[in-house]
Coordinates of C-alpha atoms and ligand atoms in Angstrom, one line a residue:
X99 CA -18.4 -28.2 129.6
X100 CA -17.5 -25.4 127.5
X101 CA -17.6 -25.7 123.7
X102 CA -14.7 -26.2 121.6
X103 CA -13.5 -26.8 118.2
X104 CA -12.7 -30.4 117.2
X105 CA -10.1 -31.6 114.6
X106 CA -8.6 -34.9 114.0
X107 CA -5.0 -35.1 112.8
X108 CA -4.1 -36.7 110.0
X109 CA -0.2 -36.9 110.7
X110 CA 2.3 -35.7 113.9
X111 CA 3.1 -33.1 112.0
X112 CA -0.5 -31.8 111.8
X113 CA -1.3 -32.5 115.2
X114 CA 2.0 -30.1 116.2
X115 CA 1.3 -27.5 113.7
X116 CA -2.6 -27.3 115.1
X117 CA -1.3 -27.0 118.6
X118 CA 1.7 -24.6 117.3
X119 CA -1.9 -22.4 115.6
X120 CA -3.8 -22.7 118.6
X121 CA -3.2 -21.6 122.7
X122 CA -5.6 -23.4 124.4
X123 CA -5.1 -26.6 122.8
X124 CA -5.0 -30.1 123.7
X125 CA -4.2 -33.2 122.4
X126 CA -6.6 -36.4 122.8
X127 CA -6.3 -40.4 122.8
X128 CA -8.0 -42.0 124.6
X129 CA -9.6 -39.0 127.1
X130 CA -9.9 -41.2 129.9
X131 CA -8.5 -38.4 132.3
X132 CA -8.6 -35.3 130.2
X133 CA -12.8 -35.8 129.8
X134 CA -13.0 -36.1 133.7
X135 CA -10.9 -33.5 133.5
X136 CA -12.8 -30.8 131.2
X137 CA -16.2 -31.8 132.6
X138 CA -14.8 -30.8 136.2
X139 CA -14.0 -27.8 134.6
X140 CA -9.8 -27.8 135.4
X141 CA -9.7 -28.4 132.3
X142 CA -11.2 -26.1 129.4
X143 CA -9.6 -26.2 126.2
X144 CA -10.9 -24.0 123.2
X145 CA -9.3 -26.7 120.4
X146 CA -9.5 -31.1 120.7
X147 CA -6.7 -32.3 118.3
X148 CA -7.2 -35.9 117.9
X149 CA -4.5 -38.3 117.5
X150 CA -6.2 -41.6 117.4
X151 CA -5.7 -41.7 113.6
X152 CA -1.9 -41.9 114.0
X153 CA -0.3 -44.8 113.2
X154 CA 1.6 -44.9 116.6
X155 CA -0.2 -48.2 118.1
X156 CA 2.2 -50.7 117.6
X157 CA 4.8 -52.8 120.1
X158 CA 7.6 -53.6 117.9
X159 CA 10.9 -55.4 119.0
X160 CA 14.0 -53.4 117.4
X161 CA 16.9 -54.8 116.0
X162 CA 19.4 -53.7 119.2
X163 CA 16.7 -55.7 121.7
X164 CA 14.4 -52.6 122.3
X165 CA 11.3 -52.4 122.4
X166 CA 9.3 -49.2 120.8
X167 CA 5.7 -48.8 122.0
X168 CA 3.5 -46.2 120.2
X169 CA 1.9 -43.6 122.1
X170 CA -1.7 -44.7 121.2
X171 CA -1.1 -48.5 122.3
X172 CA -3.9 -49.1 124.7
X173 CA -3.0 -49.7 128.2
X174 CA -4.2 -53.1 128.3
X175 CA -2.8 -54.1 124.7
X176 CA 0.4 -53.1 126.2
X177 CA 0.2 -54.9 129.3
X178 CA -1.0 -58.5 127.3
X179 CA 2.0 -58.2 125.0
X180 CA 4.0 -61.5 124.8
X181 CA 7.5 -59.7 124.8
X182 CA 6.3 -57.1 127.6
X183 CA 5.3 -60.2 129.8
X184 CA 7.9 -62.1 129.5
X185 CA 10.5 -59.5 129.4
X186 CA 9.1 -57.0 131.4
X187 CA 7.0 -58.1 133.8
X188 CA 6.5 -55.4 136.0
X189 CA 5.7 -53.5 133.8
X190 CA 2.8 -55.9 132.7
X191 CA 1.5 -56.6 136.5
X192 CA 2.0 -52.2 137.2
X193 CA -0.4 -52.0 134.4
X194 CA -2.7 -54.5 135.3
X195 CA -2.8 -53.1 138.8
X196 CA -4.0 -49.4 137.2
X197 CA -7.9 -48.2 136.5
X198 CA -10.3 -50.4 135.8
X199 CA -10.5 -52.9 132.3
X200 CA -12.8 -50.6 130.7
X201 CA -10.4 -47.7 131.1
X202 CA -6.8 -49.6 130.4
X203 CA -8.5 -50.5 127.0
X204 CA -9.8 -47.0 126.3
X205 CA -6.0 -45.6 127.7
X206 CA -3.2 -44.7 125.9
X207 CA 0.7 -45.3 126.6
X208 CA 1.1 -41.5 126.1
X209 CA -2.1 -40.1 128.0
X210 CA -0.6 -42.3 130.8
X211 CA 2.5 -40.1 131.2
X212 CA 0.6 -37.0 131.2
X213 CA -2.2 -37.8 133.7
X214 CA -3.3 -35.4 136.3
X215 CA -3.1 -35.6 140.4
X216 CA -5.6 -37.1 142.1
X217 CA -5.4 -34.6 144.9
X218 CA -8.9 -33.5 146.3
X219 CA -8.3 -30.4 146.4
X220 CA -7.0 -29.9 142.7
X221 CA -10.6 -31.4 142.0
X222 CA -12.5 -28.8 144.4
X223 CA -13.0 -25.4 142.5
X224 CA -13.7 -24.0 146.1
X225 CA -10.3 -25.5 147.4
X226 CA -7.0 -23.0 147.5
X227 CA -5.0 -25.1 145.4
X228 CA -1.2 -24.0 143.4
X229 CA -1.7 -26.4 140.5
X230 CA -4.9 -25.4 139.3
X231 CA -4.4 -21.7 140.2
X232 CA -0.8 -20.6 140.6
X233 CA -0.1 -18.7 143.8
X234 CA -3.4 -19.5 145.4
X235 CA -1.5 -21.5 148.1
X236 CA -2.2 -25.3 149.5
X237 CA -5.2 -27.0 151.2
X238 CA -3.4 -30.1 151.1
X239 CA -0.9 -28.7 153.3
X240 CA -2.6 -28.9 156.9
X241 CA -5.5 -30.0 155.3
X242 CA -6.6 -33.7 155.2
X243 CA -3.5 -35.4 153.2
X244 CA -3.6 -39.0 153.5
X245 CA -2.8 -39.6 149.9
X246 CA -0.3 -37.1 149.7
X247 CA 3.7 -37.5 149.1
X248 CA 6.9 -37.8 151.1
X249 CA 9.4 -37.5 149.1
X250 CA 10.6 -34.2 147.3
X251 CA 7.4 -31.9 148.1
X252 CA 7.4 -28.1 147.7
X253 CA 6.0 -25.6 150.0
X254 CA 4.0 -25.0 147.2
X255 CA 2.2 -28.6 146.6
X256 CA 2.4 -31.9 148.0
X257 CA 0.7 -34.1 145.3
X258 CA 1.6 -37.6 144.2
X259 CA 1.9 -38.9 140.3
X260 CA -0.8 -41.4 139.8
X261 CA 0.3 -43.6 137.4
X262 CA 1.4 -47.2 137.8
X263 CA 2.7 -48.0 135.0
X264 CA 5.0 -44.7 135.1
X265 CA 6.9 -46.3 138.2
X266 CA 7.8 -49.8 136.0
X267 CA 8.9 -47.3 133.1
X268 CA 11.3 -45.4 135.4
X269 CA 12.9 -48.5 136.9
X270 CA 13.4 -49.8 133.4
X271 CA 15.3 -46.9 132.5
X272 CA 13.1 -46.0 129.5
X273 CA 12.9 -42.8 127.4
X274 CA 10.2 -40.7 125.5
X275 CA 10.7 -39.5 122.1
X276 CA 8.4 -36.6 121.3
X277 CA 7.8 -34.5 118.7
X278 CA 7.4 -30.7 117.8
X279 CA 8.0 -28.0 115.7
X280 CA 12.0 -28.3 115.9
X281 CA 11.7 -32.0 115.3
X282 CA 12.6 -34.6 117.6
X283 CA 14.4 -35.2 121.2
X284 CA 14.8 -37.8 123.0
X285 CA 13.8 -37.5 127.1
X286 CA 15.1 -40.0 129.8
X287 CA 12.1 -41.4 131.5
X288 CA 13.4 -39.8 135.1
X289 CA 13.5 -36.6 133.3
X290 CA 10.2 -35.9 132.4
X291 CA 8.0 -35.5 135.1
X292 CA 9.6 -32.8 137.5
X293 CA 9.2 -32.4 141.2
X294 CA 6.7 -29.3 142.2
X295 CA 9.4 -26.9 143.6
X296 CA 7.6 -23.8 142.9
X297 CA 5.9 -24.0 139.9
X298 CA 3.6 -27.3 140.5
X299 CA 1.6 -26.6 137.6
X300 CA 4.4 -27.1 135.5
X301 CA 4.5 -31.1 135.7
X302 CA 6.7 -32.2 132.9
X303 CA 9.9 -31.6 130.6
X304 CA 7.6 -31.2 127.3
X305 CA 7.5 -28.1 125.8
X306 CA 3.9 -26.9 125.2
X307 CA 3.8 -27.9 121.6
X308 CA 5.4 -31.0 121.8
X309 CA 3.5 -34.5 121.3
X310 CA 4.8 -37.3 122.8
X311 CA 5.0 -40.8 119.8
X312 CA 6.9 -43.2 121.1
X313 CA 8.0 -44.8 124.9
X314 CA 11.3 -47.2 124.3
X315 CA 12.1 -49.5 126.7
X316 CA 16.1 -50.9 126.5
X317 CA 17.2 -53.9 126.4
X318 CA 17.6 -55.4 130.4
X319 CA 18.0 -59.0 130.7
X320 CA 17.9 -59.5 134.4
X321 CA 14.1 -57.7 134.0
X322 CA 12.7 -60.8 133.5
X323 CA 13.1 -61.2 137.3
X324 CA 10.9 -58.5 138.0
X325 CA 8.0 -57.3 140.3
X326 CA 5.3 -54.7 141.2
X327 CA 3.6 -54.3 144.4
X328 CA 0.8 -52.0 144.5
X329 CA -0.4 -51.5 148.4
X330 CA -4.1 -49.4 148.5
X331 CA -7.0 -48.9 150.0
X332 CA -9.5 -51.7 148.2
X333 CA -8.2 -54.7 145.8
X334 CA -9.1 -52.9 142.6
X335 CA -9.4 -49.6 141.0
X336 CA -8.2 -47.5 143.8
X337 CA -4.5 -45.3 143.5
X338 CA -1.3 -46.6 145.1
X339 CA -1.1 -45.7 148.6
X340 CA 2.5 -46.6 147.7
X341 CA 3.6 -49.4 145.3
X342 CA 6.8 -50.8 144.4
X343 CA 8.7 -51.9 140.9
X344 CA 12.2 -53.5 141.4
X345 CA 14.4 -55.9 139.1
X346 CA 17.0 -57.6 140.9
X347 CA 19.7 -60.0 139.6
X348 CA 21.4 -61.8 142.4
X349 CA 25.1 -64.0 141.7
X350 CA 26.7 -66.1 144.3
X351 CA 24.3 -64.3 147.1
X352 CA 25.7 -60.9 145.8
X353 CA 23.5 -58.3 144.4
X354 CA 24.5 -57.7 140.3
X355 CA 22.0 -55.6 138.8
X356 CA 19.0 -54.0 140.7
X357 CA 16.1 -51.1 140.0
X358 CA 13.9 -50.0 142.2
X359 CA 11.4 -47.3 141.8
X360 CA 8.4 -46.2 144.5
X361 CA 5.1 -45.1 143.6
X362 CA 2.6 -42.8 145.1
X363 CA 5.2 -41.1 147.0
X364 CA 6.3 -38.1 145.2
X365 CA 5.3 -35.5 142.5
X366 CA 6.8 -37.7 140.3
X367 CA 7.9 -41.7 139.6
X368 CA 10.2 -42.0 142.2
X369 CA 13.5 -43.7 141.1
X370 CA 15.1 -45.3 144.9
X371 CA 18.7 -44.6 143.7
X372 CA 19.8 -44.0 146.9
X373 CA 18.4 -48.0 148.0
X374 CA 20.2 -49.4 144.5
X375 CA 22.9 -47.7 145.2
X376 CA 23.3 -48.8 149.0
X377 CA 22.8 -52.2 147.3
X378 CA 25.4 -52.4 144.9
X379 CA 27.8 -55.7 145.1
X380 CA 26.0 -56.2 148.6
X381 CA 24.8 -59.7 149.5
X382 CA 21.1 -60.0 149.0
X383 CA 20.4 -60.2 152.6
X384 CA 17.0 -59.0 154.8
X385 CA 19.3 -56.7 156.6
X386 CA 20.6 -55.2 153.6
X387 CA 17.0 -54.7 151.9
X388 CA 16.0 -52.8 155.7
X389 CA 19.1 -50.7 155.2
X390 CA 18.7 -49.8 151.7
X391 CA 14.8 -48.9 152.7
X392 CA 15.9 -46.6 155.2
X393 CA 18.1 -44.5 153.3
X394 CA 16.1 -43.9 150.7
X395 CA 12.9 -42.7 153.0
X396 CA 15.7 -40.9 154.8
X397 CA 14.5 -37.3 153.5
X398 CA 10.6 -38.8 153.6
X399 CA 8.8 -36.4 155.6
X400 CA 4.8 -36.4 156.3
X401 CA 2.6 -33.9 156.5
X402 CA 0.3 -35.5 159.4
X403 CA -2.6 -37.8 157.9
X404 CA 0.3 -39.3 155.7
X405 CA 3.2 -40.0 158.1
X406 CA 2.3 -44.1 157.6
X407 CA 3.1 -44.1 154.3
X408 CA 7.1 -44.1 155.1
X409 CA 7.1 -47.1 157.1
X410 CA 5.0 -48.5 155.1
X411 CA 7.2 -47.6 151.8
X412 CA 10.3 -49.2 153.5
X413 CA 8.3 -52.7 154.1
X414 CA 7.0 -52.9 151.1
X415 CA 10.6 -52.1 149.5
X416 CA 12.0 -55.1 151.4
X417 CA 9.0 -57.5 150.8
X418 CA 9.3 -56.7 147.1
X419 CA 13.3 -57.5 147.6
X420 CA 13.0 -60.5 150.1
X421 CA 10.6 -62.1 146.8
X422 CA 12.7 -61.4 144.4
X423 CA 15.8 -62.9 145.8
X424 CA 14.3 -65.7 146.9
X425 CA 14.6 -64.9 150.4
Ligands
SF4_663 FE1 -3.0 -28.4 144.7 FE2 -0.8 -29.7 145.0 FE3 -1.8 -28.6 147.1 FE4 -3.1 -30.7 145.9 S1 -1.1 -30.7 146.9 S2 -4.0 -28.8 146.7 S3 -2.5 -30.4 143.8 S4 -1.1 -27.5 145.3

Protein backbone atom coordinates (compact mmCIF):
# COMPACT_ATOMS: atom_id res chain seq x y z
CA UNK A 1 0.00 0.00 0.00
CA UNK A 2 1.43 3.26 -0.54
CA UNK A 3 1.70 5.77 2.34
CA UNK A 4 -0.59 8.60 2.85
CA UNK A 5 -1.52 11.40 4.97
CA UNK A 6 -4.40 10.83 7.38
CA UNK A 7 -6.84 13.53 8.79
CA UNK A 8 -10.13 13.21 10.47
CA UNK A 9 -12.74 15.81 9.89
CA UNK A 10 -14.19 17.55 12.33
CA UNK A 11 -17.31 18.98 10.22
CA UNK A 12 -18.70 18.49 6.27
CA UNK A 13 -17.31 21.46 5.72
CA UNK A 14 -13.76 20.41 6.66
CA UNK A 15 -13.96 17.20 5.06
CA UNK A 16 -14.92 19.31 1.56
CA UNK A 17 -12.44 21.95 2.08
CA UNK A 18 -9.55 18.97 2.71
CA UNK A 19 -10.66 17.30 -0.40
CA UNK A 20 -11.11 20.95 -2.28
CA UNK A 21 -6.81 21.29 -0.86
CA UNK A 22 -5.95 18.04 -1.82
CA UNK A 23 -6.11 15.93 -5.59
CA UNK A 24 -5.70 12.60 -4.65
CA UNK A 25 -8.03 12.50 -1.90
CA UNK A 26 -10.54 10.30 -0.54
CA UNK A 27 -13.01 10.19 1.76
CA UNK A 28 -13.49 7.18 4.35
CA UNK A 29 -16.41 5.50 6.63
CA UNK A 30 -16.37 2.60 6.98
CA UNK A 31 -13.41 1.30 4.27
CA UNK A 32 -14.95 -1.82 3.68
CA UNK A 33 -14.36 -1.58 -0.18
CA UNK A 34 -11.99 1.33 -0.41
CA UNK A 35 -9.21 -0.76 1.89
CA UNK A 36 -9.68 -3.80 -0.56
CA UNK A 37 -9.44 -1.36 -2.87
CA UNK A 38 -5.99 0.58 -1.95
CA UNK A 39 -4.30 -2.69 -0.92
CA UNK A 40 -5.04 -4.11 -4.53
CA UNK A 41 -3.44 -1.12 -5.48
CA UNK A 42 -6.65 0.53 -7.90
CA UNK A 43 -6.76 2.47 -5.42
CA UNK A 44 -3.87 4.84 -4.19
CA UNK A 45 -4.84 7.97 -2.53
CA UNK A 46 -2.04 10.46 -1.25
CA UNK A 47 -4.77 12.01 1.53
CA UNK A 48 -7.56 9.67 3.97
CA UNK A 49 -10.20 12.25 5.13
CA UNK A 50 -12.18 10.69 7.75
CA UNK A 51 -15.76 11.13 8.25
CA UNK A 52 -16.70 8.88 10.92
CA UNK A 53 -16.75 11.85 13.39
CA UNK A 54 -19.70 13.45 11.61
CA UNK A 55 -22.79 13.45 13.16
CA UNK A 56 -24.54 11.96 10.07
CA UNK A 57 -25.65 8.40 11.74
CA UNK A 58 -28.95 8.84 12.47
CA UNK A 59 -32.57 7.37 10.86
CA UNK A 60 -34.91 10.09 11.65
CA UNK A 61 -38.73 10.20 10.51
CA UNK A 62 -39.51 13.84 9.05
CA UNK A 63 -42.38 15.71 9.62
CA UNK A 64 -43.86 15.21 5.67
CA UNK A 65 -43.48 11.10 6.28
CA UNK A 66 -39.70 10.94 5.00
CA UNK A 67 -37.29 9.33 6.18
CA UNK A 68 -33.57 10.94 6.26
CA UNK A 69 -30.72 8.36 6.83
CA UNK A 70 -27.21 9.76 7.56
CA UNK A 71 -24.44 8.80 5.36
CA UNK A 72 -22.47 7.02 8.14
CA UNK A 73 -25.58 4.81 9.33
CA UNK A 74 -24.10 1.34 9.33
CA UNK A 75 -25.51 -1.01 6.83
CA UNK A 76 -27.00 -3.23 9.29
CA UNK A 77 -28.31 -0.44 11.71
CA UNK A 78 -30.17 0.62 8.73
CA UNK A 79 -31.50 -2.54 7.74
CA UNK A 80 -32.82 -3.42 11.74
CA UNK A 81 -34.65 -0.06 11.77
CA UNK A 82 -38.30 -0.43 12.96
CA UNK A 83 -39.62 2.26 10.48
CA UNK A 84 -37.30 0.81 7.57
CA UNK A 85 -38.85 -2.74 8.25
CA UNK A 86 -41.98 -2.02 8.44
CA UNK A 87 -42.13 0.62 5.87
CA UNK A 88 -39.67 -0.35 3.58
CA UNK A 89 -39.10 -3.75 3.51
CA UNK A 90 -37.17 -4.29 0.68
CA UNK A 91 -35.08 -2.29 1.40
CA UNK A 92 -34.43 -4.05 4.85
CA UNK A 93 -34.26 -7.84 3.13
CA UNK A 94 -31.78 -5.99 -0.08
CA UNK A 95 -29.61 -5.12 2.76
CA UNK A 96 -29.73 -8.18 4.62
CA UNK A 97 -29.04 -10.10 1.46
CA UNK A 98 -25.53 -7.81 0.88
CA UNK A 99 -21.83 -8.81 2.32
CA UNK A 100 -21.43 -10.58 5.19
CA UNK A 101 -22.58 -9.27 9.11
CA UNK A 102 -19.18 -8.28 9.81
CA UNK A 103 -19.08 -5.98 6.89
CA UNK A 104 -22.88 -4.52 6.93
CA UNK A 105 -21.89 -3.38 10.47
CA UNK A 106 -18.49 -1.89 9.53
CA UNK A 107 -20.54 -0.29 6.09
CA UNK A 108 -21.89 2.86 5.60
CA UNK A 109 -25.22 4.15 3.80
CA UNK A 110 -22.89 6.52 1.73
CA UNK A 111 -19.76 4.06 1.01
CA UNK A 112 -22.62 1.82 -0.31
CA UNK A 113 -23.48 4.18 -3.18
CA UNK A 114 -20.04 4.59 -4.14
CA UNK A 115 -18.68 1.01 -4.22
CA UNK A 116 -16.56 -0.30 -6.96
CA UNK A 117 -17.33 -3.26 -9.71
CA UNK A 118 -16.64 -6.42 -8.92
CA UNK A 119 -15.32 -7.19 -12.36
CA UNK A 120 -12.18 -9.52 -12.44
CA UNK A 121 -10.59 -7.90 -14.63
CA UNK A 122 -10.83 -4.29 -12.96
CA UNK A 123 -9.11 -6.34 -10.02
CA UNK A 124 -6.21 -7.89 -12.37
CA UNK A 125 -3.34 -5.19 -12.83
CA UNK A 126 -2.28 -7.48 -15.83
CA UNK A 127 -5.88 -7.30 -17.30
CA UNK A 128 -6.71 -4.54 -20.23
CA UNK A 129 -9.33 -2.95 -18.48
CA UNK A 130 -11.27 1.00 -19.30
CA UNK A 131 -12.18 1.69 -15.70
CA UNK A 132 -8.99 1.31 -14.09
CA UNK A 133 -7.00 2.68 -17.13
CA UNK A 134 -8.97 4.72 -19.58
CA UNK A 135 -8.58 3.72 -23.18
CA UNK A 136 -6.79 0.48 -22.45
CA UNK A 137 -9.83 -1.40 -23.88
CA UNK A 138 -11.98 -4.48 -22.34
CA UNK A 139 -11.03 -8.09 -21.21
CA UNK A 140 -14.42 -8.53 -20.22
CA UNK A 141 -15.55 -8.15 -23.62
CA UNK A 142 -14.83 -11.68 -25.17
CA UNK A 143 -13.26 -12.58 -22.17
CA UNK A 144 -14.88 -14.79 -19.49
CA UNK A 145 -18.12 -12.54 -18.51
CA UNK A 146 -20.46 -14.45 -16.55
CA UNK A 147 -21.13 -11.72 -14.11
CA UNK A 148 -21.25 -9.18 -16.49
CA UNK A 149 -24.42 -6.79 -17.58
CA UNK A 150 -27.23 -6.79 -20.17
CA UNK A 151 -28.62 -3.90 -20.05
CA UNK A 152 -27.16 -0.42 -21.20
CA UNK A 153 -23.26 -1.58 -21.68
CA UNK A 154 -20.73 0.45 -23.63
CA UNK A 155 -18.29 -0.81 -26.09
CA UNK A 156 -16.07 0.46 -23.66
CA UNK A 157 -17.11 -1.75 -20.35
CA UNK A 158 -19.60 -4.16 -19.46
CA UNK A 159 -19.57 -4.13 -15.60
CA UNK A 160 -22.41 -4.47 -13.20
CA UNK A 161 -23.18 -2.06 -9.90
CA UNK A 162 -22.75 -4.35 -6.95
CA UNK A 163 -24.81 -3.01 -4.52
CA UNK A 164 -28.13 -4.41 -3.12
CA UNK A 165 -29.34 -2.14 -1.32
CA UNK A 166 -28.79 0.50 -4.25
CA UNK A 167 -31.61 -1.46 -6.35
CA UNK A 168 -34.40 -1.07 -3.19
CA UNK A 169 -33.18 2.77 -3.11
CA UNK A 170 -33.92 3.21 -6.80
CA UNK A 171 -37.33 1.53 -6.74
CA UNK A 172 -38.23 3.68 -3.80
CA UNK A 173 -37.57 6.70 -5.66
CA UNK A 174 -35.07 8.09 -3.17
CA UNK A 175 -32.60 11.06 -3.45
CA UNK A 176 -28.97 11.98 -2.19
CA UNK A 177 -28.24 15.24 -0.77
CA UNK A 178 -24.48 15.98 -0.99
CA UNK A 179 -22.41 18.54 -0.13
CA UNK A 180 -19.43 20.72 -1.55
CA UNK A 181 -17.92 23.77 -1.87
CA UNK A 182 -21.08 25.58 -3.64
CA UNK A 183 -23.30 24.11 -0.89
CA UNK A 184 -25.90 21.67 -1.39
CA UNK A 185 -27.92 19.79 -4.32
CA UNK A 186 -30.23 17.54 -4.19
CA UNK A 187 -29.63 14.16 -6.77
CA UNK A 188 -32.58 11.80 -7.75
CA UNK A 189 -31.50 8.34 -6.80
CA UNK A 190 -31.70 7.15 -10.74
CA UNK A 191 -29.47 9.98 -11.46
CA UNK A 192 -26.48 9.26 -9.79
CA UNK A 193 -24.84 6.41 -10.93
CA UNK A 194 -24.49 6.77 -14.87
CA UNK A 195 -24.32 4.07 -17.44
CA UNK A 196 -20.49 3.43 -18.88
CA UNK A 197 -21.00 4.98 -22.40
CA UNK A 198 -17.48 6.03 -22.93
CA UNK A 199 -16.08 7.18 -19.98
CA UNK A 200 -16.70 4.02 -17.50
CA UNK A 201 -14.48 5.39 -15.05
CA UNK A 202 -16.63 8.04 -14.52
CA UNK A 203 -19.44 6.14 -12.38
CA UNK A 204 -21.45 8.77 -10.80
CA UNK A 205 -23.15 12.38 -10.93
CA UNK A 206 -20.88 13.76 -7.83
CA UNK A 207 -18.60 16.16 -8.58
CA UNK A 208 -15.14 15.31 -7.35
CA UNK A 209 -15.28 17.37 -4.24
CA UNK A 210 -18.66 16.67 -3.23
CA UNK A 211 -19.49 14.41 -0.10
CA UNK A 212 -22.48 12.68 -0.05
CA UNK A 213 -24.65 13.28 4.01
CA UNK A 214 -27.79 12.31 3.65
CA UNK A 215 -30.04 9.31 1.53
CA UNK A 216 -34.03 10.37 1.93
CA UNK A 217 -36.42 8.03 1.25
CA UNK A 218 -40.30 9.62 0.43
CA UNK A 219 -43.08 8.78 1.78
CA UNK A 220 -44.75 5.46 -0.30
CA UNK A 221 -47.54 3.82 1.43
CA UNK A 222 -48.09 0.85 -0.80
CA UNK A 223 -44.10 0.00 0.03
CA UNK A 224 -45.07 -1.80 2.84
CA UNK A 225 -46.07 -4.51 0.24
CA UNK A 226 -42.67 -4.87 -0.84
CA UNK A 227 -39.90 -7.47 -1.82
CA UNK A 228 -36.29 -8.33 -2.79
CA UNK A 229 -35.12 -11.31 -4.55
CA UNK A 230 -31.51 -11.78 -4.71
CA UNK A 231 -30.69 -14.95 -7.16
CA UNK A 232 -26.60 -16.01 -6.84
CA UNK A 233 -24.28 -18.35 -6.98
CA UNK A 234 -24.16 -19.66 -2.99
CA UNK A 235 -26.81 -18.70 -0.13
CA UNK A 236 -24.65 -15.94 1.36
CA UNK A 237 -22.05 -13.46 0.76
CA UNK A 238 -21.81 -13.92 -2.95
CA UNK A 239 -22.99 -10.70 -5.59
CA UNK A 240 -26.41 -10.78 -7.32
CA UNK A 241 -26.36 -12.78 -10.41
CA UNK A 242 -29.49 -10.64 -10.81
CA UNK A 243 -31.94 -9.65 -8.02
CA UNK A 244 -35.12 -8.02 -7.97
CA UNK A 245 -36.91 -5.12 -5.70
CA UNK A 246 -40.66 -4.31 -6.64
CA UNK A 247 -43.62 -2.61 -4.65
CA UNK A 248 -46.81 -3.36 -5.96
CA UNK A 249 -50.30 -2.14 -4.90
CA UNK A 250 -53.08 -4.14 -6.49
CA UNK A 251 -57.13 -2.73 -6.35
CA UNK A 252 -60.02 -4.69 -7.63
CA UNK A 253 -57.31 -7.14 -9.58
CA UNK A 254 -55.94 -3.97 -11.23
CA UNK A 255 -52.40 -2.84 -10.79
CA UNK A 256 -52.35 0.86 -8.80
CA UNK A 257 -48.95 1.66 -7.87
CA UNK A 258 -45.89 -0.54 -8.86
CA UNK A 259 -41.77 -0.18 -8.75
CA UNK A 260 -39.61 -2.42 -10.00
CA UNK A 261 -35.90 -2.12 -10.18
CA UNK A 262 -33.25 -5.14 -11.34
CA UNK A 263 -29.98 -5.65 -9.96
CA UNK A 264 -26.71 -7.00 -11.23
CA UNK A 265 -27.74 -6.22 -14.71
CA UNK A 266 -26.38 -2.94 -15.67
CA UNK A 267 -23.62 -0.36 -14.91
CA UNK A 268 -25.97 0.98 -12.66
CA UNK A 269 -29.35 0.23 -10.42
CA UNK A 270 -31.53 -0.60 -12.99
CA UNK A 271 -34.95 1.10 -12.68
CA UNK A 272 -37.68 -1.51 -15.06
CA UNK A 273 -39.68 1.55 -16.24
CA UNK A 274 -40.40 0.05 -19.24
CA UNK A 275 -42.10 -3.29 -17.07
CA UNK A 276 -44.04 -0.55 -14.65
CA UNK A 277 -44.97 1.19 -17.29
CA UNK A 278 -46.43 -1.83 -19.37
CA UNK A 279 -48.12 -2.50 -16.09
CA UNK A 280 -49.90 0.54 -15.41
CA UNK A 281 -53.94 0.08 -14.62
CA UNK A 282 -53.28 -3.64 -16.03
CA UNK A 283 -54.91 -6.46 -14.06
CA UNK A 284 -52.28 -8.20 -11.93
CA UNK A 285 -52.26 -11.22 -14.05
CA UNK A 286 -49.14 -13.99 -14.75
CA UNK A 287 -49.54 -13.10 -18.35
CA UNK A 288 -49.18 -9.49 -17.73
CA UNK A 289 -46.07 -9.96 -15.28
CA UNK A 290 -44.37 -12.28 -18.53
CA UNK A 291 -45.17 -9.37 -20.75
CA UNK A 292 -43.92 -6.59 -18.71
CA UNK A 293 -40.63 -8.97 -18.22
CA UNK A 294 -40.12 -9.13 -21.80
CA UNK A 295 -40.18 -5.62 -22.63
CA UNK A 296 -38.05 -4.50 -20.28
CA UNK A 297 -35.02 -7.31 -21.25
CA UNK A 298 -36.12 -6.34 -24.70
CA UNK A 299 -32.71 -4.29 -25.39
CA UNK A 300 -30.79 -7.09 -22.86
CA UNK A 301 -28.11 -8.37 -24.86
CA UNK A 302 -25.21 -10.95 -23.68
CA UNK A 303 -21.94 -11.08 -24.28
CA UNK A 304 -21.59 -15.10 -24.31
CA UNK A 305 -20.87 -16.61 -20.74
CA UNK A 306 -23.74 -14.21 -19.61
CA UNK A 307 -26.65 -14.75 -22.07
CA UNK A 308 -28.66 -16.70 -18.95
CA UNK A 309 -28.92 -13.90 -17.05
CA UNK A 310 -31.94 -12.42 -19.38
CA UNK A 311 -34.16 -15.27 -19.05
CA UNK A 312 -33.35 -15.55 -15.83
CA UNK A 313 -34.02 -11.64 -15.08
CA UNK A 314 -37.56 -12.07 -16.66
CA UNK A 315 -38.50 -15.17 -14.17
CA UNK A 316 -37.36 -13.73 -11.41
CA UNK A 317 -39.31 -10.28 -12.35
CA UNK A 318 -42.49 -12.38 -12.56
CA UNK A 319 -41.85 -14.61 -9.43
CA UNK A 320 -41.26 -11.42 -7.46
CA UNK A 321 -44.77 -10.06 -9.04
CA UNK A 322 -46.76 -13.37 -8.91
CA UNK A 323 -45.77 -13.03 -4.68
CA UNK A 324 -46.59 -9.91 -4.30
CA UNK A 325 -49.94 -10.00 -5.80
CA UNK A 326 -50.83 -12.85 -4.24
CA UNK A 327 -50.92 -14.83 -7.30
FE1 LIG B 1 -12.93 -2.93 -16.91
FE2 LIG B 1 -15.53 -2.57 -17.29
FE3 LIG B 1 -14.21 -4.12 -18.93
FE4 LIG B 1 -14.57 -4.91 -16.41
S1 LIG B 1 -16.14 -4.63 -17.91
S2 LIG B 1 -12.68 -5.02 -17.63
S3 LIG B 1 -14.52 -2.96 -15.34
S4 LIG B 1 -13.87 -1.92 -18.64
Amino acid sequence: MKPFTFIQAGSTGQAVAEMVGHSMAKFIGGGTNLVDLMREQIEQPEHIIDLTQLPLTQVEEQPDGSISVGALVRNSHLAAHPSIRQRYPVLSQAILNGASAQLRNMATTGGNLLQRTRCYYFYDETARCNKRQPGSGCDAIGGFNRIHAILGTSEACIATHPSDMCVALVALDAKVIVEGKNGQREIAFADFHLLPGETPHIETSLQPDELITTIIIPPLPFAGNSLYRKVRDRASYAFALISVAAAIEVENGLIKNLRIALGGVAHKPWRAYRAEEALAGKEATAQNFIAAAEEELKSAAGFGHNRFKIELAKRTIVSVLQLLAGK
